[in-house]
């Protein structure tokens, strides 16, 4: 089993998480121009499961360290398996709400508000589970991220005051999604052993936990899709069925899920050397990546007043400062 033992390598892998988690939503923006969000999301969950299985049977099964995937899943106790599945359920409802926020409010707003809140609460929750890192530096980093979220919301408000496009539903969906998102990593971490090289009996390795998490996402999707239909569907979407969508668009949806899953796998592997709080916190720095995509590629703030631009600059500064403090915490 491939594992990470050195903190500097773990930090680099966390930046891969950041890149993946901040970029997957581009596939949503691309696909939902012609595909219902509900169909995109189904493909997205299939992509998560597919890559989790590929990783489990390759990186999770080769080498001398730890346990192979099949051996690990056989020895896992019921509580560990349920924790990993529960993580998938919690993530799914949270992510669907953030997807609604992206549809209603835009990528450069929903991600900072939703994921920023998830970062703040998630660092606290995961630090309680695994108290690794300097509390003062972690607290400073979290507070700086909080300021970045505030500036993001202010930038959106300034833009909306000019063009009247403020979506209260989008902001609320992002906030609720961010609150729930802060807990999913905790459940997955509870299912995992802390020593990946010599895993404890009954607990799971990161690769097995990731597969169970992905199963939880796929199984729970039919339960939560009505939320997407209610808030993120256009009237004509009801006339488009899964079989009507081109293979290209199905692949785009699955690509989005695989990109996100690669980020999740990186975060879980990095947690062995960095600790859950730092690994999760750095990964959720994906917000700044998402904002750059939204502003530079999708032009979501085109025509916005100068005040919005100033708030976005302040947001970026606070986010980078927060990430530096979190990295320095260990």
PDB file of N, CA, C and O in Angstrom, residues 164-211:
ATOM      1  N   UNK A 164     -28.625  43.881  -9.434  1.00  0.00           N
ATOM      2  CA  UNK A 164     -29.837  43.277  -8.892  1.00  0.00           C
ATOM      3  C   UNK A 164     -29.871  41.770  -8.974  1.00  0.00           C
ATOM      4  O   UNK A 164     -30.936  41.164  -9.008  1.00  0.00           O
ATOM      5  N   UNK A 165     -28.703  41.112  -9.001  1.00  0.00           N
ATOM      6  CA  UNK A 165     -28.661  39.672  -9.222  1.00  0.00           C
ATOM      7  C   UNK A 165     -28.406  38.856  -7.957  1.00  0.00           C
ATOM      8  O   UNK A 165     -28.042  37.691  -8.031  1.00  0.00           O
ATOM      9  N   UNK A 166     -28.575  39.454  -6.785  1.00  0.00           N
ATOM     10  CA  UNK A 166     -28.324  38.731  -5.544  1.00  0.00           C
ATOM     11  C   UNK A 166     -29.303  37.566  -5.408  1.00  0.00           C
ATOM     12  O   UNK A 166     -30.509  37.740  -5.530  1.00  0.00           O
ATOM     13  N   UNK A 167     -28.775  36.376  -5.181  1.00  0.00           N
ATOM     14  CA  UNK A 167     -29.603  35.192  -4.978  1.00  0.00           C
ATOM     15  C   UNK A 167     -29.506  34.783  -3.518  1.00  0.00           C
ATOM     16  O   UNK A 167     -28.529  34.161  -3.101  1.00  0.00           O
ATOM     17  N   UNK A 168     -30.522  35.157  -2.750  1.00  0.00           N
ATOM     18  CA  UNK A 168     -30.526  34.798  -1.332  1.00  0.00           C
ATOM     19  C   UNK A 168     -30.548  33.290  -1.164  1.00  0.00           C
ATOM     20  O   UNK A 168     -29.864  32.736  -0.293  1.00  0.00           O
ATOM     21  N   UNK A 169     -31.325  32.606  -1.999  1.00  0.00           N
ATOM     22  CA  UNK A 169     -31.384  31.147  -1.930  1.00  0.00           C
ATOM     23  C   UNK A 169     -30.018  30.523  -2.174  1.00  0.00           C
ATOM     24  O   UNK A 169     -29.643  29.558  -1.511  1.00  0.00           O
ATOM     25  N   UNK A 170     -29.257  31.095  -3.125  1.00  0.00           N
ATOM     26  CA  UNK A 170     -27.933  30.567  -3.410  1.00  0.00           C
ATOM     27  C   UNK A 170     -26.995  30.706  -2.227  1.00  0.00           C
ATOM     28  O   UNK A 170     -26.238  29.787  -1.906  1.00  0.00           O
ATOM     29  N   UNK A 171     -27.041  31.856  -1.556  1.00  0.00           N
ATOM     30  CA  UNK A 171     -26.186  32.070  -0.390  1.00  0.00           C
ATOM     31  C   UNK A 171     -26.579  31.156   0.771  1.00  0.00           C
ATOM     32  O   UNK A 171     -25.729  30.575   1.437  1.00  0.00           O
ATOM     33  N   UNK A 172     -27.888  31.023   1.004  1.00  0.00           N
ATOM     34  CA  UNK A 172     -28.364  30.176   2.103  1.00  0.00           C
ATOM     35  C   UNK A 172     -27.988  28.716   1.841  1.00  0.00           C
ATOM     36  O   UNK A 172     -27.520  28.006   2.741  1.00  0.00           O
ATOM     37  N   UNK A 173     -28.195  28.254   0.597  1.00  0.00           N
ATOM     38  CA  UNK A 173     -27.836  26.877   0.255  1.00  0.00           C
ATOM     39  C   UNK A 173     -26.342  26.641   0.464  1.00  0.00           C
ATOM     40  O   UNK A 173     -25.932  25.597   0.985  1.00  0.00           O
ATOM     41  N   UNK A 174     -25.515  27.607   0.100  1.00  0.00           N
ATOM     42  CA  UNK A 174     -24.065  27.480   0.268  1.00  0.00           C
ATOM     43  C   UNK A 174     -23.673  27.422   1.742  1.00  0.00           C
ATOM     44  O   UNK A 174     -22.802  26.635   2.137  1.00  0.00           O
ATOM     45  N   UNK A 175     -24.326  28.242   2.553  1.00  0.00           N
ATOM     46  CA  UNK A 175     -24.018  28.264   3.988  1.00  0.00           C
ATOM     47  C   UNK A 175     -24.417  26.954   4.660  1.00  0.00           C
ATOM     48  O   UNK A 175     -23.649  26.385   5.441  1.00  0.00           O
ATOM     49  N   UNK A 176     -25.624  26.468   4.377  1.00  0.00           N
ATOM     50  CA  UNK A 176     -26.078  25.210   4.980  1.00  0.00           C
ATOM     51  C   UNK A 176     -25.198  24.059   4.492  1.00  0.00           C
ATOM     52  O   UNK A 176     -24.799  23.184   5.275  1.00  0.00           O
ATOM     53  N   UNK A 177     -24.892  24.064   3.197  1.00  0.00           N
ATOM     54  CA  UNK A 177     -24.004  23.037   2.664  1.00  0.00           C
ATOM     55  C   UNK A 177     -22.632  23.073   3.303  1.00  0.00           C
ATOM     56  O   UNK A 177     -22.045  22.036   3.622  1.00  0.00           O
ATOM     57  N   UNK A 178     -22.096  24.281   3.511  1.00  0.00           N
ATOM     58  CA  UNK A 178     -20.791  24.417   4.156  1.00  0.00           C
ATOM     59  C   UNK A 178     -20.798  23.912   5.585  1.00  0.00           C
ATOM     60  O   UNK A 178     -19.836  23.284   6.045  1.00  0.00           O
ATOM     61  N   UNK A 179     -21.892  24.178   6.315  1.00  0.00           N
ATOM     62  CA  UNK A 179     -22.002  23.698   7.698  1.00  0.00           C
ATOM     63  C   UNK A 179     -21.957  22.169   7.740  1.00  0.00           C
ATOM     64  O   UNK A 179     -21.216  21.576   8.528  1.00  0.00           O
ATOM     65  N   UNK A 180     -22.741  21.529   6.874  1.00  0.00           N
ATOM     66  CA  UNK A 180     -22.759  20.069   6.848  1.00  0.00           C
ATOM     67  C   UNK A 180     -21.432  19.505   6.326  1.00  0.00           C
ATOM     68  O   UNK A 180     -20.960  18.466   6.805  1.00  0.00           O
ATOM     69  N   UNK A 181     -20.821  20.201   5.366  1.00  0.00           N
ATOM     70  CA  UNK A 181     -19.564  19.744   4.780  1.00  0.00           C
ATOM     71  C   UNK A 181     -18.454  19.643   5.826  1.00  0.00           C
ATOM     72  O   UNK A 181     -17.521  18.838   5.683  1.00  0.00           O
ATOM     73  N   UNK A 182     -18.541  20.419   6.878  1.00  0.00           N
ATOM     74  CA  UNK A 182     -17.483  20.439   7.882  1.00  0.00           C
ATOM     75  C   UNK A 182     -17.418  19.151   8.700  1.00  0.00           C
ATOM     76  O   UNK A 182     -16.448  18.920   9.415  1.00  0.00           O
ATOM     77  N   UNK A 183     -18.441  18.292   8.584  1.00  0.00           N
ATOM     78  CA  UNK A 183     -18.485  17.088   9.419  1.00  0.00           C
ATOM     79  C   UNK A 183     -18.186  15.791   8.664  1.00  0.00           C
ATOM     80  O   UNK A 183     -17.911  14.773   9.289  1.00  0.00           O
ATOM     81  N   UNK A 184     -18.241  15.813   7.322  1.00  0.00           N
ATOM     82  CA  UNK A 184     -18.099  14.541   6.607  1.00  0.00           C
ATOM     83  C   UNK A 184     -16.719  13.924   6.810  1.00  0.00           C
ATOM     84  O   UNK A 184     -16.571  12.701   6.962  1.00  0.00           O
ATOM     85  N   UNK A 185     -15.662  14.767   6.809  1.00  0.00           N
ATOM     86  CA  UNK A 185     -14.298  14.264   6.937  1.00  0.00           C
ATOM     87  C   UNK A 185     -14.098  13.610   8.303  1.00  0.00           C
ATOM     88  O   UNK A 185     -13.354  12.636   8.441  1.00  0.00           O
ATOM     89  N   UNK A 186     -14.792  14.136   9.305  1.00  0.00           N
ATOM     90  CA  UNK A 186     -14.701  13.584  10.664  1.00  0.00           C
ATOM     91  C   UNK A 186     -15.162  12.132  10.674  1.00  0.00           C
ATOM     92  O   UNK A 186     -14.521  11.260  11.280  1.00  0.00           O
ATOM     93  N   UNK A 187     -16.286  11.841  10.006  1.00  0.00           N
ATOM     94  CA  UNK A 187     -16.805  10.479   9.989  1.00  0.00           C
ATOM     95  C   UNK A 187     -15.848   9.529   9.267  1.00  0.00           C
ATOM     96  O   UNK A 187     -15.622   8.406   9.719  1.00  0.00           O
ATOM     97  N   UNK A 188     -15.299   9.981   8.137  1.00  0.00           N
ATOM     98  CA  UNK A 188     -14.360   9.139   7.403  1.00  0.00           C
ATOM     99  C   UNK A 188     -13.114   8.894   8.255  1.00  0.00           C
ATOM    100  O   UNK A 188     -12.608   7.766   8.328  1.00  0.00           O
ATOM    101  N   UNK A 189     -12.624   9.940   8.918  1.00  0.00           N
ATOM    102  CA  UNK A 189     -11.434   9.803   9.752  1.00  0.00           C
ATOM    103  C   UNK A 189     -11.677   8.849  10.924  1.00  0.00           C
ATOM    104  O   UNK A 189     -10.773   8.106  11.330  1.00  0.00           O
ATOM    105  N   UNK A 190     -12.893   8.857  11.471  1.00  0.00           N
ATOM    106  CA  UNK A 190     -13.222   7.953  12.584  1.00  0.00           C
ATOM    107  C   UNK A 190     -13.135   6.494  12.164  1.00  0.00           C
ATOM    108  O   UNK A 190     -12.927   5.608  13.008  1.00  0.00           O
ATOM    109  N   UNK A 191     -13.314   6.231  10.869  1.00  0.00           N
ATOM    110  CA  UNK A 191     -13.269   4.844  10.394  1.00  0.00           C
ATOM    111  C   UNK A 191     -11.842   4.364  10.147  1.00  0.00           C
ATOM    112  O   UNK A 191     -11.607   3.171   9.980  1.00  0.00           O
ATOM    113  N   UNK A 192     -10.879   5.296  10.141  1.00  0.00           N
ATOM    114  CA  UNK A 192      -9.525   4.983   9.698  1.00  0.00           C
ATOM    115  C   UNK A 192      -8.552   4.747  10.841  1.00  0.00           C
ATOM    116  O   UNK A 192      -8.676   5.323  11.915  1.00  0.00           O
ATOM    117  N   UNK A 193      -7.561   3.910  10.574  1.00  0.00           N
ATOM    118  CA  UNK A 193      -6.444   3.735  11.490  1.00  0.00           C
ATOM    119  C   UNK A 193      -5.544   4.968  11.426  1.00  0.00           C
ATOM    120  O   UNK A 193      -5.487   5.650  10.389  1.00  0.00           O
ATOM    121  N   UNK A 194      -4.848   5.261  12.511  1.00  0.00           N
ATOM    122  CA  UNK A 194      -3.962   6.434  12.527  1.00  0.00           C
ATOM    123  C   UNK A 194      -2.558   6.078  12.044  1.00  0.00           C
ATOM    124  O   UNK A 194      -1.811   6.952  11.615  1.00  0.00           O
ATOM    125  N   UNK A 195      -2.202   4.812  12.120  1.00  0.00           N
ATOM    126  CA  UNK A 195      -0.883   4.352  11.659  1.00  0.00           C
ATOM    127  C   UNK A 195      -1.105   3.549  10.383  1.00  0.00           C
ATOM    128  O   UNK A 195      -1.495   2.380  10.428  1.00  0.00           O
ATOM    129  N   UNK A 196      -0.839   4.180   9.239  1.00  0.00           N
ATOM    130  CA  UNK A 196      -1.110   3.517   7.964  1.00  0.00           C
ATOM    131  C   UNK A 196      -0.143   2.357   7.697  1.00  0.00           C
ATOM    132  O   UNK A 196      -0.510   1.380   7.035  1.00  0.00           O
ATOM    133  N   UNK A 197       1.084   2.456   8.190  1.00  0.00           N
ATOM    134  CA  UNK A 197       2.075   1.399   7.957  1.00  0.00           C
ATOM    135  C   UNK A 197       1.764   0.147   8.762  1.00  0.00           C
ATOM    136  O   UNK A 197       1.976  -0.982   8.299  1.00  0.00           O
ATOM    137  N   UNK A 198       1.231   0.327   9.986  1.00  0.00           N
ATOM    138  CA  UNK A 198       0.855  -0.787  10.850  1.00  0.00           C
ATOM    139  C   UNK A 198      -0.582  -0.576  11.307  1.00  0.00           C
ATOM    140  O   UNK A 198      -0.827  -0.229  12.467  1.00  0.00           O
ATOM    141  N   UNK A 199      -1.546  -0.765  10.413  1.00  0.00           N
ATOM    142  CA  UNK A 199      -2.949  -0.452  10.716  1.00  0.00           C
ATOM    143  C   UNK A 199      -3.522  -1.307  11.840  1.00  0.00           C
ATOM    144  O   UNK A 199      -3.259  -2.516  11.912  1.00  0.00           O
ATOM    145  N   UNK A 200      -4.284  -0.666  12.709  1.00  0.00           N
ATOM    146  CA  UNK A 200      -4.918  -1.361  13.825  1.00  0.00           C
ATOM    147  C   UNK A 200      -6.034  -2.272  13.330  1.00  0.00           C
ATOM    148  O   UNK A 200      -6.668  -2.009  12.313  1.00  0.00           O
ATOM    149  N   UNK A 201      -6.270  -3.329  14.067  1.00  0.00           N
ATOM    150  CA  UNK A 201      -7.309  -4.289  13.705  1.00  0.00           C
ATOM    151  C   UNK A 201      -8.694  -3.655  13.799  1.00  0.00           C
ATOM    152  O   UNK A 201      -8.997  -2.917  14.753  1.00  0.00           O
ATOM    153  N   UNK A 202      -9.535  -3.927  12.808  1.00  0.00           N
ATOM    154  CA  UNK A 202     -10.907  -3.421  12.812  1.00  0.00           C
ATOM    155  C   UNK A 202     -11.071  -2.091  12.126  1.00  0.00           C
ATOM    156  O   UNK A 202     -12.152  -1.794  11.599  1.00  0.00           O
ATOM    157  N   UNK A 203     -10.018  -1.268  12.122  1.00  0.00           N
ATOM    158  CA  UNK A 203     -10.066   0.035  11.467  1.00  0.00           C
ATOM    159  C   UNK A 203      -9.624  -0.093  10.005  1.00  0.00           C
ATOM    160  O   UNK A 203      -9.044  -1.100   9.604  1.00  0.00           O
ATOM    161  N   UNK A 204      -9.890   0.934   9.220  1.00  0.00           N
ATOM    162  CA  UNK A 204      -9.671   0.867   7.783  1.00  0.00           C
ATOM    163  C   UNK A 204      -8.462   1.685   7.343  1.00  0.00           C
ATOM    164  O   UNK A 204      -8.109   2.678   7.993  1.00  0.00           O
ATOM    165  N   UNK A 205      -7.866   1.294   6.233  1.00  0.00           N
ATOM    166  CA  UNK A 205      -6.837   2.114   5.599  1.00  0.00           C
ATOM    167  C   UNK A 205      -7.527   3.214   4.783  1.00  0.00           C
ATOM    168  O   UNK A 205      -8.735   3.138   4.516  1.00  0.00           O
ATOM    169  N   UNK A 206      -6.797   4.248   4.365  1.00  0.00           N
ATOM    170  CA  UNK A 206      -7.426   5.338   3.598  1.00  0.00           C
ATOM    171  C   UNK A 206      -8.124   4.861   2.328  1.00  0.00           C
ATOM    172  O   UNK A 206      -9.186   5.380   1.965  1.00  0.00           O
ATOM    173  N   UNK A 207      -7.540   3.885   1.634  1.00  0.00           N
ATOM    174  CA  UNK A 207      -8.115   3.437   0.367  1.00  0.00           C
ATOM    175  C   UNK A 207      -9.450   2.742   0.581  1.00  0.00           C
ATOM    176  O   UNK A 207     -10.411   2.950  -0.174  1.00  0.00           O
ATOM    177  N   UNK A 208      -9.542   1.918   1.606  1.00  0.00           N
ATOM    178  CA  UNK A 208     -10.804   1.234   1.894  1.00  0.00           C
ATOM    179  C   UNK A 208     -11.853   2.221   2.373  1.00  0.00           C
ATOM    180  O   UNK A 208     -13.017   2.153   1.957  1.00  0.00           O
ATOM    181  N   UNK A 209     -11.449   3.145   3.236  1.00  0.00           N
ATOM    182  CA  UNK A 209     -12.380   4.160   3.702  1.00  0.00           C
ATOM    183  C   UNK A 209     -12.922   4.987   2.542  1.00  0.00           C
ATOM    184  O   UNK A 209     -14.111   5.338   2.511  1.00  0.00           O
ATOM    185  N   UNK A 210     -12.069   5.263   1.557  1.00  0.00           N
ATOM    186  CA  UNK A 210     -12.489   6.047   0.403  1.00  0.00           C
ATOM    187  C   UNK A 210     -13.538   5.300  -0.418  1.00  0.00           C
ATOM    188  O   UNK A 210     -14.515   5.897  -0.876  1.00  0.00           O
ATOM    189  N   UNK A 211     -13.360   3.988  -0.601  1.00  0.00           N
ATOM    190  CA  UNK A 211     -14.339   3.204  -1.359  1.00  0.00           C
ATOM    191  C   UNK A 211     -15.680   3.170  -0.631  1.00  0.00           C
ATOM    192  O   UNK A 211     -16.744   3.356  -1.246  1.00  0.00           O
TER     193      UNK A 211
END
